[in-house]
Coordinates of C-alpha atoms in Angstrom, one line a residue:
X8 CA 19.1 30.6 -15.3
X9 CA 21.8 29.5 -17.7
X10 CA 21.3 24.9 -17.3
X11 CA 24.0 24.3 -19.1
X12 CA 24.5 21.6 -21.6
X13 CA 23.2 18.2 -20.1
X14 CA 24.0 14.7 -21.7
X15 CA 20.7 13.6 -20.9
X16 CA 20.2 9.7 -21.3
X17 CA 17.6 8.2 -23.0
X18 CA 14.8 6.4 -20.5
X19 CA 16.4 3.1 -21.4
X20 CA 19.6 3.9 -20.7
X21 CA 18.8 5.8 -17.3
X22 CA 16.8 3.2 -15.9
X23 CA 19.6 0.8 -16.3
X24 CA 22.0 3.2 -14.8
X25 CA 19.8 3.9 -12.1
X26 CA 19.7 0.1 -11.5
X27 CA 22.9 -0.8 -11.7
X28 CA 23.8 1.7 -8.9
X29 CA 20.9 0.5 -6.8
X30 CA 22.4 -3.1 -7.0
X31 CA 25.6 -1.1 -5.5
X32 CA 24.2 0.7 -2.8
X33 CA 22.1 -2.9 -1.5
X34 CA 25.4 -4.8 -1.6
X35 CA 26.9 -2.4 0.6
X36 CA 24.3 -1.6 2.7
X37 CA 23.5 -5.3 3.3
X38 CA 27.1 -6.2 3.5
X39 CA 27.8 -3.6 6.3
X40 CA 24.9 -3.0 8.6
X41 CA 26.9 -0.8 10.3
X42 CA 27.6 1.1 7.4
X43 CA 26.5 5.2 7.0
X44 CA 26.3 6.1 3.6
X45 CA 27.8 9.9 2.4
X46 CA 28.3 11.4 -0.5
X47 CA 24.6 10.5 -1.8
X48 CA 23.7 13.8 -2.9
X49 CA 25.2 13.3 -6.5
X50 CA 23.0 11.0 -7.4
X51 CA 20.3 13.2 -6.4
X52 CA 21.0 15.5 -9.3
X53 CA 22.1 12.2 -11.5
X54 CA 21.0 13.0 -15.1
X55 CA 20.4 9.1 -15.1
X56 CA 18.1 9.3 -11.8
X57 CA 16.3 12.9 -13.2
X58 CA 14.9 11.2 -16.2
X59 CA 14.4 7.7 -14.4
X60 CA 12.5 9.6 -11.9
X61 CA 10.5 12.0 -14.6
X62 CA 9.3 9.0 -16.3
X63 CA 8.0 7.3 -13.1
X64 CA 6.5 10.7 -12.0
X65 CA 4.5 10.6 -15.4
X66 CA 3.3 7.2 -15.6
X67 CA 1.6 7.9 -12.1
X68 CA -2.3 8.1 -12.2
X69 CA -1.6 11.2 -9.9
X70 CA 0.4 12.7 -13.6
X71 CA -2.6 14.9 -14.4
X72 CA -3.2 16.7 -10.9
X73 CA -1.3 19.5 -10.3
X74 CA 0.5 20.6 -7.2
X75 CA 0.0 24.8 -5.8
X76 CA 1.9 25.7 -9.0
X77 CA -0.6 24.5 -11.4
X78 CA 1.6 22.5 -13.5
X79 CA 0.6 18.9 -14.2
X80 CA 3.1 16.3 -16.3
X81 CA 2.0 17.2 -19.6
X82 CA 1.7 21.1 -18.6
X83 CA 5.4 20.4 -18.0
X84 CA 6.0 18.9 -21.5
X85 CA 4.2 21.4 -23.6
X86 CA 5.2 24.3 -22.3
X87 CA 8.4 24.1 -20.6
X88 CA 10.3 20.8 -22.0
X89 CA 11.1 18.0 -20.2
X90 CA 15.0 18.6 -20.8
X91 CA 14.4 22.4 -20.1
X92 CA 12.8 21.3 -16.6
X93 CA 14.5 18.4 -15.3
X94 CA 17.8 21.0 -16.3
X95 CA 16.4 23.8 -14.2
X96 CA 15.9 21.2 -11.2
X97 CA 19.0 19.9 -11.3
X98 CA 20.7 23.1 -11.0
X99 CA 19.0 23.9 -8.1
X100 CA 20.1 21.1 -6.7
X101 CA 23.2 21.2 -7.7
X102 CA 23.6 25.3 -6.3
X103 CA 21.5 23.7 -3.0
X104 CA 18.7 26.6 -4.1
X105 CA 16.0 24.0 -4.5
X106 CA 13.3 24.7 -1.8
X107 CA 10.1 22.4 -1.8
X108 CA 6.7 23.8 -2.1
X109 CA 4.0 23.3 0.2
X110 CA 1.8 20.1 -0.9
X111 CA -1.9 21.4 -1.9
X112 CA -4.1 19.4 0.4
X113 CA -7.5 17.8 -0.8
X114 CA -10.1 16.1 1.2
X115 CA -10.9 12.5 0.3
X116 CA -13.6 10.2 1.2
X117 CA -12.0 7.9 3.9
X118 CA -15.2 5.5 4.4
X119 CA -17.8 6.0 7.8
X120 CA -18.5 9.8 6.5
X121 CA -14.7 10.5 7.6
X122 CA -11.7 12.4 5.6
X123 CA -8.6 11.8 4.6
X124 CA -6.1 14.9 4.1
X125 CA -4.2 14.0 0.9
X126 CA -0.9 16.2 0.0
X127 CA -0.4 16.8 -3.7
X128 CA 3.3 17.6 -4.6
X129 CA 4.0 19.7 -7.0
X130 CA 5.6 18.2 -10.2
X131 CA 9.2 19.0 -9.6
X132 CA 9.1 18.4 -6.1
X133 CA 7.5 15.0 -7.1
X134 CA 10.6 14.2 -9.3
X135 CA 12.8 15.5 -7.0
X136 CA 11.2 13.0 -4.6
X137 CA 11.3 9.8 -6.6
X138 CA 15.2 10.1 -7.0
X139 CA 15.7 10.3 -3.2
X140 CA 13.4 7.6 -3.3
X141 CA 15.7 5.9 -5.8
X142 CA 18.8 6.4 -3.5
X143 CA 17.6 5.5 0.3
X144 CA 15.3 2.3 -0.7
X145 CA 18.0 0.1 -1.9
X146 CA 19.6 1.0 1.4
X147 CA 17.1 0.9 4.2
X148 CA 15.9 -2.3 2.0
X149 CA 18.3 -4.2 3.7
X150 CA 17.7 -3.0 7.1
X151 CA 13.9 -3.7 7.0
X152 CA 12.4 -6.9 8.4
X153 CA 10.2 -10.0 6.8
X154 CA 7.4 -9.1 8.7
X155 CA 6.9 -6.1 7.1
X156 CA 5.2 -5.9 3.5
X157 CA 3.2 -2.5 3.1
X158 CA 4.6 -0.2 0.0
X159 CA 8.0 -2.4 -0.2
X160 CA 9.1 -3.7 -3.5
X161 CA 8.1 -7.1 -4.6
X162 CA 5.9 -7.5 -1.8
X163 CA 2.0 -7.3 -1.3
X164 CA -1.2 -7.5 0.8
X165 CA -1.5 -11.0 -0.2
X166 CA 1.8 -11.9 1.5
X167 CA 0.6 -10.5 4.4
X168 CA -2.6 -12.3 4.6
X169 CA -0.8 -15.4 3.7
X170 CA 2.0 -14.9 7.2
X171 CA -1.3 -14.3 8.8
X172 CA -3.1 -17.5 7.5
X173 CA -0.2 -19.9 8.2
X174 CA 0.4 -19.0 11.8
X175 CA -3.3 -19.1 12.7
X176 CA -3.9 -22.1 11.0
X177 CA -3.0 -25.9 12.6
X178 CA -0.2 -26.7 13.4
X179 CA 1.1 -23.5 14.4
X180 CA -2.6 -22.5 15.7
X181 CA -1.8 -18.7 17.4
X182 CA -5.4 -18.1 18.0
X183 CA -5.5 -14.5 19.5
X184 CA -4.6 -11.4 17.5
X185 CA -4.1 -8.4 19.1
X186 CA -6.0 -5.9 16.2
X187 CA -4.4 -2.8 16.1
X188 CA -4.8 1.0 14.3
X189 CA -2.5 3.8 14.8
X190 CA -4.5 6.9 15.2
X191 CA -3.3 9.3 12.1
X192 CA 0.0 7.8 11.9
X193 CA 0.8 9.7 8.4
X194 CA -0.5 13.4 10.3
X195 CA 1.0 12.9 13.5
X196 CA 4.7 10.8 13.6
X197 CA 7.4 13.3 14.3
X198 CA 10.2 14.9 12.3
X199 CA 12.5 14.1 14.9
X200 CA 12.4 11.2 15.0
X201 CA 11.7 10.1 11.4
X202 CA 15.4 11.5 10.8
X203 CA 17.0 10.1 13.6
X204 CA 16.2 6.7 12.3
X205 CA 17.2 8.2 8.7
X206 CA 20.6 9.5 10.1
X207 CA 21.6 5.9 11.1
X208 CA 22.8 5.1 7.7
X209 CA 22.8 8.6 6.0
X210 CA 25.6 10.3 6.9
X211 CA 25.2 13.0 3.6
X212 CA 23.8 16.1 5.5
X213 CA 22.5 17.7 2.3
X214 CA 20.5 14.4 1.7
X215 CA 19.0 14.7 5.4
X216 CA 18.4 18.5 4.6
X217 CA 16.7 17.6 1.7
X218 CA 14.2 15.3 3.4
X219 CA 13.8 17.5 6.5
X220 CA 12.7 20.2 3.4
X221 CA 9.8 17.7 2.6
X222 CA 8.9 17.1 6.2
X223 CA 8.8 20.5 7.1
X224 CA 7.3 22.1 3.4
X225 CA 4.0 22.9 4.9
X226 CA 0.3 22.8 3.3
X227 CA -2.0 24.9 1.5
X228 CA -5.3 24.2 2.5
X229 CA -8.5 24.3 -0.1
X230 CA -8.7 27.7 1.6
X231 CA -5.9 28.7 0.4
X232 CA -4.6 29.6 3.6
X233 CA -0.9 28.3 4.5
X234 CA -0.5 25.7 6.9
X235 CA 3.2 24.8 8.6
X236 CA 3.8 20.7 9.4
X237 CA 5.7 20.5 12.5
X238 CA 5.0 16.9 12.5
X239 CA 3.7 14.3 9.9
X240 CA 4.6 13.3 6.5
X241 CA 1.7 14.1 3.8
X242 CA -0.2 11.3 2.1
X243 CA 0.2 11.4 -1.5
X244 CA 3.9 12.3 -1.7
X245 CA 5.9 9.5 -3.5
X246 CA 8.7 9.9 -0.2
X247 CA 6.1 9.3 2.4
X248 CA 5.6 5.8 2.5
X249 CA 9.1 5.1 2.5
X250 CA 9.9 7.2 5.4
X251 CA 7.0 5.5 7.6
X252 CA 8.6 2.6 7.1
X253 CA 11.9 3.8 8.1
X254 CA 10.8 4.8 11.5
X255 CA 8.2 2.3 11.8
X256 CA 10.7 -0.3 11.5
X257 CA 11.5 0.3 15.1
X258 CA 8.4 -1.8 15.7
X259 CA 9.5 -4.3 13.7
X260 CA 13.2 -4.4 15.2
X261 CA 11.3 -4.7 18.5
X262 CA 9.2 -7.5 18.5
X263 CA 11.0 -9.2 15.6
X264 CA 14.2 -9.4 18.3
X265 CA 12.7 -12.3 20.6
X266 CA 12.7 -14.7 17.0
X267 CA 16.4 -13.9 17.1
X268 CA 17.8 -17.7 16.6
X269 CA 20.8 -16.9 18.7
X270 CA 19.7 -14.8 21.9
X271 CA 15.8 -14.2 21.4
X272 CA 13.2 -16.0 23.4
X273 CA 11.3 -17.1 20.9
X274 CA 13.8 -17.4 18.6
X275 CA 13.8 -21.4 18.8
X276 CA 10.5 -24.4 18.2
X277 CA 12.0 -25.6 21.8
X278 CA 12.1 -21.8 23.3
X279 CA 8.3 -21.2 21.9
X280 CA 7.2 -25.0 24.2
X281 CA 8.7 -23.7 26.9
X282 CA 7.7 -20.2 26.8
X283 CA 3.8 -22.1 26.7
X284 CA 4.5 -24.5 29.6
X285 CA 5.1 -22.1 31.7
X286 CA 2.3 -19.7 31.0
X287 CA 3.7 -17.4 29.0
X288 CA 2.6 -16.2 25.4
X289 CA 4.5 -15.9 22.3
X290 CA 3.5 -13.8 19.4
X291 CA 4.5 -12.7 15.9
X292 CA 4.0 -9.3 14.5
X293 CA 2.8 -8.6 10.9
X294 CA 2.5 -5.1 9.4
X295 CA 1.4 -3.2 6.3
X296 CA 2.7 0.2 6.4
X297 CA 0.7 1.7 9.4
X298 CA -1.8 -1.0 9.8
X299 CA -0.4 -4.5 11.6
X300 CA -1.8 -7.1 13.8
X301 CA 0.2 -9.2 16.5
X302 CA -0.9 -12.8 16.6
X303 CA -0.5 -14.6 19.9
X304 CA -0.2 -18.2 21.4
X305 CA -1.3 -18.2 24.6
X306 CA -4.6 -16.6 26.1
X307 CA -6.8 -13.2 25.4
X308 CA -4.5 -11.9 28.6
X309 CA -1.2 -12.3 26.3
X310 CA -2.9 -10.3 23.9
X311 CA -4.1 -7.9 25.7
X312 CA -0.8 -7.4 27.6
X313 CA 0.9 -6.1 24.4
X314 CA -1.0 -3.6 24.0
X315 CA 0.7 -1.7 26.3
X316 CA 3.9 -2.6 25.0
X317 CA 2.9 -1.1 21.0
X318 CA 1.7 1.9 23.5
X319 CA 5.3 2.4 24.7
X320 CA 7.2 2.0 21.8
X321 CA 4.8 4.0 19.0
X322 CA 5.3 6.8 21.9
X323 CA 8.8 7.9 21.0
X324 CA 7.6 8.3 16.9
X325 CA 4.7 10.6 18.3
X326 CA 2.3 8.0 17.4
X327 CA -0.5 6.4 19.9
X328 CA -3.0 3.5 19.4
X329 CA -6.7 4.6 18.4
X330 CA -7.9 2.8 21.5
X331 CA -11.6 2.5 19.6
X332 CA -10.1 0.3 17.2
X333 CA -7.9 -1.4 19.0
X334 CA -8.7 -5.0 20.4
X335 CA -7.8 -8.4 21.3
X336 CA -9.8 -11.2 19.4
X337 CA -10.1 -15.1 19.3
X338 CA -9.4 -15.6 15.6
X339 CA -12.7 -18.1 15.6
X340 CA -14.6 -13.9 15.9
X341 CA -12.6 -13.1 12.9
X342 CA -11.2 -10.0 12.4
X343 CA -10.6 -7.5 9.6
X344 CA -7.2 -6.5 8.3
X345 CA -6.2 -5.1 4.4
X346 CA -9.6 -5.5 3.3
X347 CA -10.1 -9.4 4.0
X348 CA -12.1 -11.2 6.9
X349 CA -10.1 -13.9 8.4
X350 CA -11.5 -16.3 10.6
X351 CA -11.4 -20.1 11.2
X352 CA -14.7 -21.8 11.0
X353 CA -15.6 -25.3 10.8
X354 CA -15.8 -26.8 7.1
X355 CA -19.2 -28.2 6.5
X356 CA -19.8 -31.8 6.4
X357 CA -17.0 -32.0 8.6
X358 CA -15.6 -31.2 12.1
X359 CA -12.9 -30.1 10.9
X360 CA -11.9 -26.1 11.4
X361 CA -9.9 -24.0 9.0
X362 CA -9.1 -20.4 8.7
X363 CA -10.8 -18.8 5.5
X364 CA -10.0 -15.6 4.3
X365 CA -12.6 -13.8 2.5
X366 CA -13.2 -10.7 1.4
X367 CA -14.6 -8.3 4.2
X368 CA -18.7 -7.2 4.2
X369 CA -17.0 -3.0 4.3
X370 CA -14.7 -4.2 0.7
X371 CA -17.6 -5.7 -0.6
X372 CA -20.3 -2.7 -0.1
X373 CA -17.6 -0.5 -1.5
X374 CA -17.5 -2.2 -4.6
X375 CA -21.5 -2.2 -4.7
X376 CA -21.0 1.1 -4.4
X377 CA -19.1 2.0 -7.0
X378 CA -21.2 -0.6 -9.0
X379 CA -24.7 2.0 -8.4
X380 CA -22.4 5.1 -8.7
X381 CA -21.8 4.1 -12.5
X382 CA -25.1 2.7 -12.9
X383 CA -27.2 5.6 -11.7
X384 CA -29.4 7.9 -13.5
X385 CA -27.4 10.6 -13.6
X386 CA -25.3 8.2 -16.1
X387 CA -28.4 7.4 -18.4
X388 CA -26.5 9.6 -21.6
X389 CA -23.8 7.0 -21.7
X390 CA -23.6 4.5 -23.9
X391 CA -24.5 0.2 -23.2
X392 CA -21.0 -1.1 -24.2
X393 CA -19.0 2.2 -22.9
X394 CA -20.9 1.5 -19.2
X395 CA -20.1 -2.2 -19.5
X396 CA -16.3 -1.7 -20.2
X397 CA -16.6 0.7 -17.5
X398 CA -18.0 -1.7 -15.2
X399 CA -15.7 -4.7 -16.3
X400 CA -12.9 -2.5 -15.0
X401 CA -13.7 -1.7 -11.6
X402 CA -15.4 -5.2 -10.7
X403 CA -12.2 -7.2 -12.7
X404 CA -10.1 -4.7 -10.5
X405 CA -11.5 -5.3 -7.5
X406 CA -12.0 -9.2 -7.7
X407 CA -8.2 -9.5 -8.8
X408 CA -6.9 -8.4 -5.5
X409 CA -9.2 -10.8 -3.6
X410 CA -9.0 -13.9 -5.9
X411 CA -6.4 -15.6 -3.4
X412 CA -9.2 -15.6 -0.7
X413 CA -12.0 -18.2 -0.1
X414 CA -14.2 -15.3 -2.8
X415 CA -16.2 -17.3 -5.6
X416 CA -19.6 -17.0 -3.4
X417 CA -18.9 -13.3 -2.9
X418 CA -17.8 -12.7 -6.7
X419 CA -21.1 -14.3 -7.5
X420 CA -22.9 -12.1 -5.5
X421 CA -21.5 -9.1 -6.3
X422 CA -22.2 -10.1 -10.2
X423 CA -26.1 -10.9 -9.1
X424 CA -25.8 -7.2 -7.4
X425 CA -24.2 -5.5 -10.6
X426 CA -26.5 -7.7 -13.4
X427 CA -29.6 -6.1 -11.8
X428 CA -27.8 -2.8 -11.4
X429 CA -27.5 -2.8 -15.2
X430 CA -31.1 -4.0 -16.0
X431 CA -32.4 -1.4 -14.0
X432 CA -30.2 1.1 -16.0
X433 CA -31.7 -0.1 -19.1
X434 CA -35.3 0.0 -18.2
X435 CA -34.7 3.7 -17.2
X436 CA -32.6 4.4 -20.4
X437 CA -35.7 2.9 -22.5
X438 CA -38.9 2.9 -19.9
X439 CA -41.3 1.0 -22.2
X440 CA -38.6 -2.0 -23.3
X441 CA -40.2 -5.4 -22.3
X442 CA -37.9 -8.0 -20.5
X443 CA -38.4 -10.3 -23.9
X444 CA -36.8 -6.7 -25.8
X445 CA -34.1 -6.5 -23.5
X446 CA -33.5 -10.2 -23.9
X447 CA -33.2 -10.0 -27.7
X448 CA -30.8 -6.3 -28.0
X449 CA -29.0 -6.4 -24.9
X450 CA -27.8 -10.3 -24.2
X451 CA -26.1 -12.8 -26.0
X452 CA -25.8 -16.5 -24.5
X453 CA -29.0 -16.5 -22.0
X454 CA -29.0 -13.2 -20.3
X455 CA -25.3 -12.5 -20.2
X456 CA -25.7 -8.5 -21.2
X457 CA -23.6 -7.6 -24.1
X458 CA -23.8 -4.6 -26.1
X459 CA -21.5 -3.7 -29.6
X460 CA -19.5 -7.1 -28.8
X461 CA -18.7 -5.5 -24.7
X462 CA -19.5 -8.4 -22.8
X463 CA -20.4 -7.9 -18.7
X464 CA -17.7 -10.7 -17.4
X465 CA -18.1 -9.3 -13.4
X466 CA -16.0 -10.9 -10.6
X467 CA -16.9 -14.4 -11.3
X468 CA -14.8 -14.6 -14.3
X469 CA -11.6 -13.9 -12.4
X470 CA -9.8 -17.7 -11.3
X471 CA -9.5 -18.1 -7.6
X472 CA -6.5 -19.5 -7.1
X473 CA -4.4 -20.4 -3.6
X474 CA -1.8 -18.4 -2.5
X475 CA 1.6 -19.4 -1.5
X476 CA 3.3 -18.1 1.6
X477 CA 6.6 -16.9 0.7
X478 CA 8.5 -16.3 4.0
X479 CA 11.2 -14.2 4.4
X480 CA 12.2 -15.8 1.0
X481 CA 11.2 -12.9 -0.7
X482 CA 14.2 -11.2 -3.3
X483 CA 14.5 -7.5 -3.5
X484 CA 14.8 -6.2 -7.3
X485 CA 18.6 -5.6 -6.6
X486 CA 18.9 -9.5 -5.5
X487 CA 21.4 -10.7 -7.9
X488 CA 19.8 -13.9 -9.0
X489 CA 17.1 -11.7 -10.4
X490 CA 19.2 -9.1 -11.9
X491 CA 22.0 -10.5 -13.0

């Protein structure tokens, strides 16, 4: 296939190009809500947005896995050329001959002795899928709702856990949350309507082909037979998160309309007291891609009323409730929700209760895990200091995305758990040392285990620190004051 000569930028240059028209595209979308965006498919085959998206695609950890075509990143830049490649793609595109391969699926440990199907794209179609990425988030960005947070720019779990924590706690005090799970949202919500939430601001049918492509692109399976996908989007490609939140965002538009200032019933302090004096609840939604919680004022009734409600709007996306895991509770039970346990409880010494937020007993074991995983005897060849960086990583890792909650006592302990871990790796790496030997070649300051200047630092070393709850006050990257 004769590619032709391409200008291609340099990653600097692209990613400011790709920017600058993402600032465009937000402005207009958030300027007109009304507004349904053609002639997008250009951008799609953007030298600017090809490179942009190449270099994203490679600094992935997913870069060395490769898709049913058994290229990975650097396969692609050895053998091929990245210019040669991204060239090839793009004309394609351009020629609309690009067809998406089936995703290879793997089998992933999902926690309970349960499975997770990821989909692994192949290279190309991973590129291909970061620059529509690059084109429909700045859009739908300014369509999407506060209340959401999962796999949106600038925003975390912590924000999430923070909404939660400030309307469970005094004086706002909603005190029932209806828990919920959506069974296999990311196997089971429909094509159909996926696009017809897509199709209300893309009005660029070869854009809406292309992402129909990627629904419909099918599976291999470790089999190696081929599976079709009449519904779902797979877990793993770089598009799918986005596009659950596209047509989750009906839930949000749902019960986000009754805080409407103008015409919701909730949408006022004096609407919300009236609403309670005359038995009626009022709730606020929060949600995390497909995981969310509704938090109620009023009684367990309230709570468990909407239930039915998530029922009957999830059913239009193909989507139910996993009834098992779904349940009303008083937040003084506590529940679980992005890998914290929030709960009020009474402070001691005092009578006074307060919701805490601390990481959950299932994040905790999982990091014990991991913990005796490295430090088993199947690991005994490795070296002291090599283990201990090892070790510093995962523990470090873990205790970063928990250090907002009430998580010293638990850092401590999962230190205790991993100090022993290791000094029961050494006594089986050198059966006859003595505790004094051990003492004298493996610690430094007391019986803090060092080895060739690697120091164990654990969990406990990471500051807890509060966290702030931002509101909808949240910029987007393409918020001017940001990006000048």
């Amino acid at each position: 296939m004769n590619t032709g000569v391409v200008a291609w930028p340099d990653v600097d240059s692209a990613g400011l190009a790709v920017r600058r028209m993402q600032r465009k595209l937000h402005r207009w979308a958030s300027e007109d809500p009304a507004r349904r965006f053609d002639d997008l498919f250009n951008l799609v085959y953007d030298p600017a947005f090809l490179v942009d998206a190449f270099t994203r695609v490679a600094g992935n950890k997913g870069a060395k896995t490769a898709g049913v075509d058994g290229l990975t990143v650097a396969a692609v830049d050895t053998r091929i050329g990245v210019d040669v490649f991204l060239g090839q793609i793009r004309d394609s595109l351009k020629t609309r001959e690009y067809r998406p391969c089936p995703v290879r699926q793997v089998m992933i440990p999902k926690g309970g002795g349960k499975l997770r199907r990821l989909g692994i794209p192949t290279v190309a179609d991973r590129v291909v899928q970061a620059v529509v990425k690059a084109v429909l988030e700045p859009i739908f960005e300014a369509d999407f709702l506060p209340c959401s947070y999962g796999f949106r720019p600038n925003r975390r779990a912590q924000d999430a856990i923070a909404e939660i924590h400030h309307f469970t706690s005094a004086p706002i005090n909603y005190e029932w949350v209806l828990e919920a799970d959506i069974a296999a949202c990311f196997d089971e919500i429909d094509h159909v309507a996926v696009m017809d939430r897509l199709r209300r601001r893309i009005k660029d049918k070869r854009l809406a082909n292309l992402v129909k492509a990627f629904l419909k692109s099918g599976i291999f399976t470790d089999l190696g037979d081929r599976e079709e996908s009449p519904t779902g989007t797979p877990q793993g490609g770089i598009l799918s998160p986005l596009l659950a939140n596209i047509a989750l965002s009906v839930l949000d538009e749902h019960f986000t309309q009754h805080w409407d200032p103008a015409t919701g019933a909730m949408g006022t302090p004096a609407r919300r007291a009236a609403r309670k004096r005359n038995g009626k609840g009022n709730w606020r939604l929060i949600r995390y891609a497909d995981d969310f919680v509704l938090l109620v004022s009023g009684d367990r009734h309230h709570a468990e009323a909407l239930r039915v409600e998530v029922a009957a709007v999830l059913a239009p996306l193909g989507l139910r409730l996993a009834e098992e895991k779904t349940r009303a509770v008083h937040i003084d039970e506590g529940f679980d929700f992005l890998g914290f346990h929030i709960r009020r409880m009474r402070k001691r010494g005092t009578q006074k209760r307060y919701v805490y937020t601390t990481p959950s007993r299932k994040s905790t074991q999982k990091v014990r895990d991991r913990v005796r995983e490295k430090t088993n005897k199947s690991n005994l060849n490795t070296d002291l200091d090599e283990l201990l960086s090892g070790l510093n990583q995962t523990v470090r890792g873990w205790a970063n995305y928990f250090r907002h909650g009430v998580s010293k006592a638990t850092f401590s302990a999962v230190d205790h758990h991993t100090w022993w871990r290791l000094v029961g790796w050494i006594r089986r790496k050198h059966p006859k040392i003595s505790w004094k030997e051990i003492r004298r070649r493996f610690c430094d300051h007391g019986w803090r285990i060092a080895h060739n200047g690697v120091v164990f630092t654990g969990a406990s070393s990471v500051a807890v620190t509060r966290y702030r709850y931002r509101g909808a006050n949240i910029p987007t990257p393409w918020t001017p004051a940001l990006t000048g």
